[in-house]
GROMACS .gro file of C-alpha atoms in nm:
model
  353
    1MET     CA    1   1.410  -1.460  -3.687
    2VAL     CA    2   1.664  -1.225  -3.919
    3ALA     CA    3   1.619  -0.855  -3.811
    4THR     CA    4   1.613  -0.655  -4.098
    5SER     CA    5   1.686  -0.270  -4.022
    6SER     CA    6   1.526   0.017  -4.288
    7PRO     CA    7   1.761   0.215  -4.525
    8SER     CA    8   1.797   0.517  -4.281
    9ASP     CA    9   1.983   0.243  -4.010
   10ASP     CA   10   2.238   0.160  -4.264
   11PRO     CA   11   2.433   0.398  -4.431
   12SER     CA   12   2.549   0.215  -4.703
   13LYS     CA   13   2.144   0.122  -4.786
   14ALA     CA   14   2.036   0.542  -4.720
   15HIS     CA   15   2.281   0.593  -4.999
   16PHE     CA   16   2.142   0.324  -5.220
   17PHE     CA   17   1.761   0.461  -5.136
   18VAL     CA   18   1.889   0.824  -5.205
   19TRP     CA   19   2.044   0.752  -5.590
   20ARG     CA   20   1.719   0.566  -5.647
   21GLU     CA   21   1.522   0.843  -5.586
   22PHE     CA   22   1.739   1.014  -5.819
   23VAL     CA   23   1.689   0.721  -6.110
   24TRP     CA   24   1.311   0.762  -6.053
   25GLY     CA   25   1.280   1.117  -6.066
   26ALA     CA   26   1.499   1.209  -6.391
   27SER     CA   27   1.324   0.938  -6.527
   28ALA     CA   28   0.951   1.096  -6.459
   29GLY     CA   29   1.054   1.465  -6.500
   30ALA     CA   30   1.205   1.364  -6.854
   31PHE     CA   31   0.815   1.183  -6.915
   32GLY     CA   32   0.612   1.454  -6.820
   33GLU     CA   33   0.798   1.690  -7.040
   34GLY     CA   34   0.811   1.502  -7.329
   35MET     CA   35   0.425   1.436  -7.312
   36MET     CA   36   0.326   1.775  -7.225
   37HIS     CA   37   0.569   1.964  -7.447
   38PRO     CA   38   0.330   2.112  -7.698
   39ILE     CA   39   0.115   2.265  -7.443
   40ASP     CA   40   0.420   2.456  -7.285
   41THR     CA   41   0.492   2.582  -7.659
   42VAL     CA   42   0.155   2.789  -7.677
   43LYS     CA   43   0.215   2.904  -7.327
   44THR     CA   44   0.555   3.039  -7.378
   45ARG     CA   45   0.423   3.206  -7.725
   46ILE     CA   46   0.158   3.329  -7.573
   47GLN     CA   47   0.317   3.478  -7.253
   48SER     CA   48   0.609   3.612  -7.486
   49GLN     CA   49   0.416   3.809  -7.752
   50ALA     CA   50   0.438   4.130  -7.598
   51ILE     CA   51   0.807   4.095  -7.653
   52PHE     CA   52   0.793   4.059  -8.054
   53GLY     CA   53   0.483   4.262  -8.113
   54ALA     CA   54   0.219   4.524  -7.970
   55SER     CA   55   0.068   4.449  -7.651
   56GLN     CA   56  -0.297   4.538  -7.730
   57ASN     CA   57  -0.312   4.284  -8.032
   58GLN     CA   58  -0.259   3.997  -7.855
   59LYS     CA   59  -0.367   3.630  -7.998
   60SER     CA   60  -0.613   3.404  -7.734
   61ILE     CA   61  -0.495   3.020  -7.676
   62LEU     CA   62  -0.693   2.900  -7.981
   63GLN     CA   63  -0.566   3.161  -8.170
   64MET     CA   64  -0.184   3.059  -8.098
   65VAL     CA   65  -0.276   2.674  -8.138
   66ARG     CA   66  -0.369   2.738  -8.541
   67THR     CA   67  -0.116   3.009  -8.577
   68VAL     CA   68   0.158   2.762  -8.473
   69TRP     CA   69  -0.004   2.476  -8.687
   70VAL     CA   70  -0.012   2.706  -8.961
   71THR     CA   71   0.279   2.826  -8.996
   72ASN     CA   72   0.491   2.540  -8.874
   73GLY     CA   73   0.331   2.251  -8.855
   74LEU     CA   74   0.327   1.964  -8.589
   75THR     CA   75   0.710   2.014  -8.577
   76GLY     CA   76   0.625   2.368  -8.467
   77PHE     CA   77   0.453   2.222  -8.125
   78TYR     CA   78   0.786   2.028  -8.080
   79ARG     CA   79   1.016   2.278  -8.093
   80GLY     CA   80   1.296   2.275  -7.837
   81VAL     CA   81   1.167   1.933  -7.695
   82THR     CA   82   1.524   1.774  -7.674
   83PRO     CA   83   1.685   2.108  -7.434
   84GLY     CA   84   1.317   2.076  -7.222
   85ILE     CA   85   1.416   1.672  -7.204
   86THR     CA   86   1.735   1.742  -7.096
   87GLY     CA   87   1.665   2.027  -6.829
   88SER     CA   88   1.368   1.796  -6.679
   89LEU     CA   89   1.604   1.489  -6.640
   90ALA     CA   90   1.817   1.707  -6.381
   91THR     CA   91   1.538   1.878  -6.269
   92GLY     CA   92   1.356   1.545  -6.147
   93ALA     CA   93   1.658   1.372  -6.022
   94THR     CA   94   1.773   1.678  -5.811
   95TYR     CA   95   1.432   1.747  -5.663
   96PHE     CA   96   1.309   1.364  -5.606
   97GLY     CA   97   1.647   1.286  -5.497
   98ILE     CA   98   1.680   1.582  -5.253
   99ILE     CA   99   1.355   1.569  -5.157
  100GLU     CA  100   1.353   1.236  -4.922
  101SER     CA  101   1.704   1.310  -4.806
  102SER     CA  102   1.655   1.701  -4.686
  103LYS     CA  103   1.309   1.601  -4.553
  104LYS     CA  104   1.424   1.347  -4.318
  105TRP     CA  105   1.736   1.590  -4.201
  106VAL     CA  106   1.515   1.887  -4.175
  107GLU     CA  107   1.259   1.629  -3.901
  108LYS     CA  108   1.559   1.521  -3.769
  109SER     CA  109   1.752   1.872  -3.686
  110HIS     CA  110   1.495   2.078  -3.679
  111PRO     CA  111   1.197   1.899  -3.495
  112SER     CA  112   1.024   2.256  -3.481
  113LEU     CA  113   0.999   2.270  -3.911
  114SER     CA  114   0.853   1.935  -3.937
  115GLY     CA  115   0.558   1.844  -4.139
  116HIS     CA  116   0.470   2.120  -4.409
  117TRP     CA  117   0.741   2.340  -4.334
  118ALA     CA  118   0.999   2.001  -4.398
  119HIS     CA  119   0.807   1.964  -4.731
  120PHE     CA  120   0.826   2.320  -4.850
  121ILE     CA  121   1.181   2.310  -4.773
  122ALA     CA  122   1.309   2.009  -4.907
  123GLY     CA  123   1.112   2.091  -5.237
  124ALA     CA  124   1.219   2.402  -5.248
  125LEU     CA  125   1.584   2.282  -5.188
  126GLY     CA  126   1.577   2.009  -5.473
  127ASP     CA  127   1.458   2.269  -5.753
  128THR     CA  128   1.730   2.525  -5.629
  129LEU     CA  129   2.004   2.265  -5.692
  130GLY     CA  130   1.844   2.127  -6.024
  131SER     CA  131   1.843   2.553  -6.153
  132PHE     CA  132   2.242   2.524  -6.279
  133ILE     CA  133   2.107   2.309  -6.506
  134TYR     CA  134   1.774   2.360  -6.574
  135VAL     CA  135   1.800   2.746  -6.592
  136PRO     CA  136   2.019   2.717  -6.938
  137CYS     CA  137   1.774   2.457  -7.088
  138GLU     CA  138   1.511   2.681  -7.035
  139VAL     CA  139   1.683   2.962  -7.168
  140ILE     CA  140   1.748   2.749  -7.510
  141LYS     CA  141   1.403   2.561  -7.503
  142GLN     CA  142   1.215   2.879  -7.483
  143ARG     CA  143   1.378   3.065  -7.766
  144MET     CA  144   1.349   2.796  -8.020
  145GLN     CA  145   0.982   2.754  -7.916
  146VAL     CA  146   0.886   3.109  -8.004
  147GLN     CA  147   1.108   3.107  -8.306
  148GLY     CA  148   0.926   2.803  -8.469
  149THR     CA  149   1.032   2.700  -8.827
  150ARG     CA  150   1.291   2.887  -8.995
  151LYS     CA  151   1.072   2.995  -9.266
  152TYR     CA  152   0.832   3.127  -9.014
  153TRP     CA  153   1.072   3.332  -8.783
  154THR     CA  154   1.254   3.493  -9.164
  155SER     CA  155   0.873   3.568  -9.272
  156VAL     CA  156   0.808   3.770  -8.920
  157ALA     CA  157   1.146   3.911  -8.910
  158LEU     CA  158   1.075   4.079  -9.257
  159LYS     CA  159   0.723   4.132  -9.216
  160ASP     CA  160   0.727   4.449  -9.054
  161GLY     CA  161   1.072   4.677  -9.060
  162SER     CA  162   0.974   4.826  -8.721
  163CYS     CA  163   0.964   4.506  -8.586
  164VAL     CA  164   1.319   4.408  -8.669
  165LYS     CA  165   1.507   4.633  -8.406
  166GLN     CA  166   1.355   4.531  -8.131
  167GLY     CA  167   1.184   4.191  -8.246
  168PRO     CA  168   1.258   3.859  -8.370
  169HIS     CA  169   1.579   3.968  -8.556
  170MET     CA  170   1.759   4.015  -8.211
  171TYR     CA  171   1.909   3.679  -8.199
  172GLY     CA  172   1.963   3.433  -8.510
  173TYR     CA  173   1.831   3.133  -8.596
  174TYR     CA  174   1.925   2.813  -8.355
  175SER     CA  175   1.863   2.506  -8.580
  176GLY     CA  176   1.942   2.274  -8.299
  177MET     CA  177   2.035   2.228  -7.895
  178PHE     CA  178   2.407   2.294  -7.917
  179GLN     CA  179   2.387   2.546  -8.169
  180ALA     CA  180   2.185   2.767  -7.950
  181GLY     CA  181   2.361   2.701  -7.646
  182PHE     CA  182   2.699   2.836  -7.812
  183SER     CA  183   2.544   3.102  -8.009
  184ILE     CA  184   2.425   3.253  -7.644
  185TRP     CA  185   2.738   3.203  -7.507
  186LYS     CA  186   2.944   3.402  -7.783
  187GLU     CA  187   2.650   3.666  -7.819
  188GLN     CA  188   2.621   3.710  -7.458
  189GLY     CA  189   2.888   3.493  -7.256
  190PRO     CA  190   2.737   3.344  -6.895
  191LYS     CA  191   2.467   3.616  -6.872
  192GLY     CA  192   2.278   3.500  -7.183
  193LEU     CA  193   2.222   3.146  -7.055
  194TYR     CA  194   2.160   3.236  -6.710
  195ALA     CA  195   1.936   3.490  -6.808
  196GLY     CA  196   1.646   3.550  -6.575
  197TYR     CA  197   1.807   3.317  -6.333
  198TRP     CA  198   1.690   3.490  -6.033
  199SER     CA  199   1.317   3.568  -6.188
  200THR     CA  200   1.363   3.159  -6.221
  201LEU     CA  201   1.461   3.085  -5.877
  202VAL     CA  202   1.169   3.295  -5.740
  203ARG     CA  203   0.907   3.144  -5.981
  204ASP     CA  204   1.031   2.781  -5.900
  205VAL     CA  205   1.137   2.804  -5.544
  206PRO     CA  206   0.776   2.895  -5.427
  207PHE     CA  207   0.629   2.655  -5.704
  208ALA     CA  208   0.821   2.345  -5.610
  209GLY     CA  209   0.791   2.413  -5.235
  210LEU     CA  210   0.375   2.473  -5.274
  211MET     CA  211   0.383   2.155  -5.497
  212VAL     CA  212   0.534   1.929  -5.261
  213THR     CA  213   0.315   2.082  -4.914
  214PHE     CA  214   0.009   2.024  -5.157
  215TYR     CA  215   0.138   1.683  -5.227
  216GLU     CA  216   0.184   1.575  -4.898
  217ALA     CA  217  -0.117   1.750  -4.734
  218LEU     CA  218  -0.361   1.578  -4.953
  219LYS     CA  219  -0.237   1.281  -4.914
  220SER     CA  220  -0.241   1.260  -4.563
  221MET     CA  221  -0.608   1.409  -4.638
  222THR     CA  222  -0.662   1.103  -4.857
  223GLU     CA  223  -0.492   0.821  -4.599
  224TYR     CA  224  -0.741   1.004  -4.343
  225GLY     CA  225  -1.046   0.955  -4.542
  226LYS     CA  226  -0.902   0.630  -4.612
  227GLN     CA  227  -0.886   0.524  -4.242
  228LYS     CA  228  -1.222   0.689  -4.143
  229TRP     CA  229  -1.451   0.580  -4.452
  230PHE     CA  230  -1.293   0.209  -4.548
  231ASN     CA  231  -1.127   0.110  -4.223
  232ASN     CA  232  -1.400  -0.162  -4.203
  233PHE     CA  233  -1.319  -0.253  -4.582
  234ASN     CA  234  -1.045  -0.483  -4.704
  235TYR     CA  235  -0.971  -0.173  -4.932
  236HIS     CA  236  -0.627  -0.151  -5.129
  237SER     CA  237  -0.554   0.189  -5.360
  238ASN     CA  238  -0.346   0.187  -5.584
  239GLY     CA  239  -0.044   0.404  -5.542
  240SER     CA  240   0.049   0.515  -5.895
  241ILE     CA  241  -0.338   0.614  -5.950
  242GLU     CA  242  -0.306   0.837  -5.602
  243GLY     CA  243   0.011   0.984  -5.760
  244LEU     CA  244  -0.138   1.070  -6.090
  245LEU     CA  245  -0.438   1.189  -5.915
  246LEU     CA  246  -0.315   1.417  -5.625
  247GLY     CA  247  -0.049   1.516  -5.862
  248GLY     CA  248  -0.234   1.682  -6.090
  249LEU     CA  249  -0.423   1.834  -5.845
  250ALA     CA  250  -0.086   1.955  -5.646
  251GLY     CA  251   0.072   2.136  -6.008
  252GLY     CA  252  -0.250   2.242  -6.111
  253LEU     CA  253  -0.305   2.459  -5.801
  254SER     CA  254   0.068   2.557  -5.730
  255ALA     CA  255   0.077   2.596  -6.095
  256TYR     CA  256  -0.204   2.923  -6.097
  257VAL     CA  257  -0.066   3.086  -5.786
  258THR     CA  258   0.288   3.133  -5.967
  259THR     CA  259   0.203   3.193  -6.287
  260PRO     CA  260   0.260   3.595  -6.269
  261LEU     CA  261   0.622   3.488  -6.163
  262ASP     CA  262   0.637   3.244  -6.473
  263VAL     CA  263   0.551   3.585  -6.727
  264ILE     CA  264   0.769   3.761  -6.559
  265LYS     CA  265   1.087   3.489  -6.616
  266THR     CA  266   0.945   3.386  -6.950
  267ARG     CA  267   0.970   3.787  -7.074
  268LEU     CA  268   1.289   3.855  -6.944
  269GLN     CA  269   1.475   3.447  -7.084
  270VAL     CA  270   1.306   3.550  -7.462
  271GLN     CA  271   1.392   3.911  -7.491
  272GLY     CA  272   1.760   3.866  -7.598
  273THR     CA  273   2.002   4.140  -7.617
  274ALA     CA  274   1.792   4.403  -7.712
  275LEU     CA  275   1.664   4.467  -7.386
  276ARG     CA  276   1.313   4.568  -7.325
  277TYR     CA  277   1.308   4.517  -6.904
  278SER     CA  278   1.651   4.580  -6.763
  279GLY     CA  279   1.592   4.350  -6.445
  280TRP     CA  280   1.296   4.160  -6.261
  281LEU     CA  281   1.114   4.472  -6.081
  282ASP     CA  282   1.165   4.658  -6.391
  283ALA     CA  283   0.938   4.343  -6.555
  284VAL     CA  284   0.694   4.407  -6.325
  285GLN     CA  285   0.654   4.745  -6.365
  286LYS     CA  286   0.575   4.767  -6.712
  287ILE     CA  287   0.362   4.465  -6.732
  288TRP     CA  288   0.132   4.593  -6.433
  289MET     CA  289   0.137   4.964  -6.580
  290THR     CA  290   0.080   4.838  -6.968
  291GLU     CA  291  -0.151   4.505  -6.956
  292GLY     CA  292  -0.276   4.515  -6.572
  293VAL     CA  293  -0.405   4.184  -6.429
  294ARG     CA  294  -0.448   4.029  -6.749
  295GLY     CA  295  -0.097   4.032  -6.832
  296VAL     CA  296   0.036   3.939  -6.495
  297PHE     CA  297  -0.195   3.632  -6.527
  298ARG     CA  298  -0.147   3.557  -6.929
  299GLY     CA  299  -0.076   3.267  -7.009
  300SER     CA  300  -0.213   3.081  -6.643
  301ILE     CA  301  -0.483   2.860  -6.827
  302PRO     CA  302  -0.254   2.686  -7.057
  303ARG     CA  303   0.005   2.677  -6.768
  304ILE     CA  304  -0.240   2.491  -6.577
  305THR     CA  305  -0.347   2.279  -6.851
  306TRP     CA  306   0.045   2.194  -6.876
  307TYR     CA  307   0.122   2.146  -6.496
  308ILE     CA  308  -0.194   1.930  -6.402
  309PRO     CA  309  -0.112   1.657  -6.681
  310ALA     CA  310   0.246   1.678  -6.628
  311SER     CA  311   0.238   1.632  -6.314
  312ALA     CA  312  -0.008   1.387  -6.260
  313LEU     CA  313   0.231   1.188  -6.522
  314THR     CA  314   0.588   1.255  -6.301
  315PHE     CA  315   0.423   1.122  -5.955
  316MET     CA  316   0.208   0.848  -6.094
  317VAL     CA  317   0.585   0.730  -6.214
  318ILE     CA  318   0.740   0.813  -5.966
  319GLU     CA  319   0.505   0.653  -5.699
  320PHE     CA  320   0.483   0.343  -6.007
  321LEU     CA  321   0.888   0.286  -5.966
  322ARG     CA  322   0.839   0.330  -5.563
  323GLU     CA  323   0.563   0.061  -5.579
  324HIS     CA  324   0.743  -0.160  -5.799
  325PHE     CA  325   1.103  -0.124  -5.861
  326ASN     CA  326   1.177  -0.060  -5.475
  327GLU     CA  327   0.974  -0.367  -5.389
  328ALA     CA  328   1.163  -0.574  -5.578
  329LEU     CA  329   1.489  -0.413  -5.483
  330ASP     CA  330   1.416  -0.485  -5.103
  331ASN     CA  331   1.282  -0.798  -5.128
  332ASP     CA  332   1.578  -0.898  -5.328
  333LYS     CA  333   1.793  -0.790  -5.026
  334LEU     CA  334   1.560  -0.995  -4.830
  335GLN     CA  335   1.604  -1.281  -4.959
  336ASP     CA  336   1.999  -1.266  -4.944
  337VAL     CA  337   1.943  -1.211  -4.604
  338ALA     CA  338   1.768  -1.505  -4.521
  339SER     CA  339   1.977  -1.729  -4.726
  340LEU     CA  340   2.303  -1.600  -4.606
  341SER     CA  341   2.125  -1.638  -4.184
  342MET     CA  342   1.995  -2.001  -4.319
  343ASP     CA  343   2.403  -2.082  -4.441
  344LYS     CA  344   2.521  -1.933  -4.100
  345THR     CA  345   2.252  -2.172  -3.908
  346SER     CA  346   2.308  -2.474  -4.139
  347SER     CA  347   2.708  -2.437  -4.056
  348SER     CA  348   2.663  -2.378  -3.647
  349LEU     CA  349   2.467  -2.705  -3.631
  350GLN     CA  350   2.713  -2.925  -3.833
  351GLU     CA  351   3.000  -2.796  -3.629
  352VAL     CA  352   2.808  -2.868  -3.275
  353SER     CA  353   2.761  -3.261  -3.438
   0.00000   0.00000   0.00000
């Protein structure tokens, strides 16, 4: 019998396993972002309304959807999708790639932090590392989302002369991802591309940690339920379906809890050079004083609506890739080991004879 080692026993296999997680995570993140980008556009516009007009005359979700459709058409919903997918590729890769390695490291080096704490730390660390690429892409994406088409952006800027100084005319129209990046860099430098960086971390670190914690907790509850209720049955659950259901629930819960942090981040990133908020604390105070609880949780419904299917699709894809491709790759390795051991056995028998 040939003994096989786990990925954690062999350093080369462990590195290969981690790199697979990077690839699977990037694919899943880009897939989820591409599918749900129109909802994210509606959410971004709802949250940024106070930057471009009076906070008392803000549109509801249906009104905003109608506005985007009438003024921009279908392309308006997909404005900024390229930087969105680019950022999700980086975030998904680091998120899932770092989660697996850091989770094992935390459990081994700090046994007292095993379980939910290990999942929270792993998720937070993965998202923090991905933020260096994700934040500039997020800034570009959101500014392109609120602009819509060139015709719409110009018409809004000219509609009200009092709006020009504080509103849409605070930065020029962006024709594409790279032009937007160069323009922001030229006007504001690195500070512009990393606008709202700390508020992004304040939002995403707890969100990422909570989502992994919720997902792992739900998986544990599901496994407990299967052992308790279906232990006597020949029952096999599909990992992709579990990822779809549990990932969506985990993403929705995490999204709602962190909505106030998302509102602050969006306002800081969209405002451009004509500053409405001087910083994170100033944004919190002004939003709370002028808009109250409703302003703090503005855009929570489209945010949850975005994250439930986006997280569901992401975890479904990652579980599907893990279940099928990892198994296929591992089977190929086992076949190579088996054939190698058979060759050694036959050669040794020839020597004896």
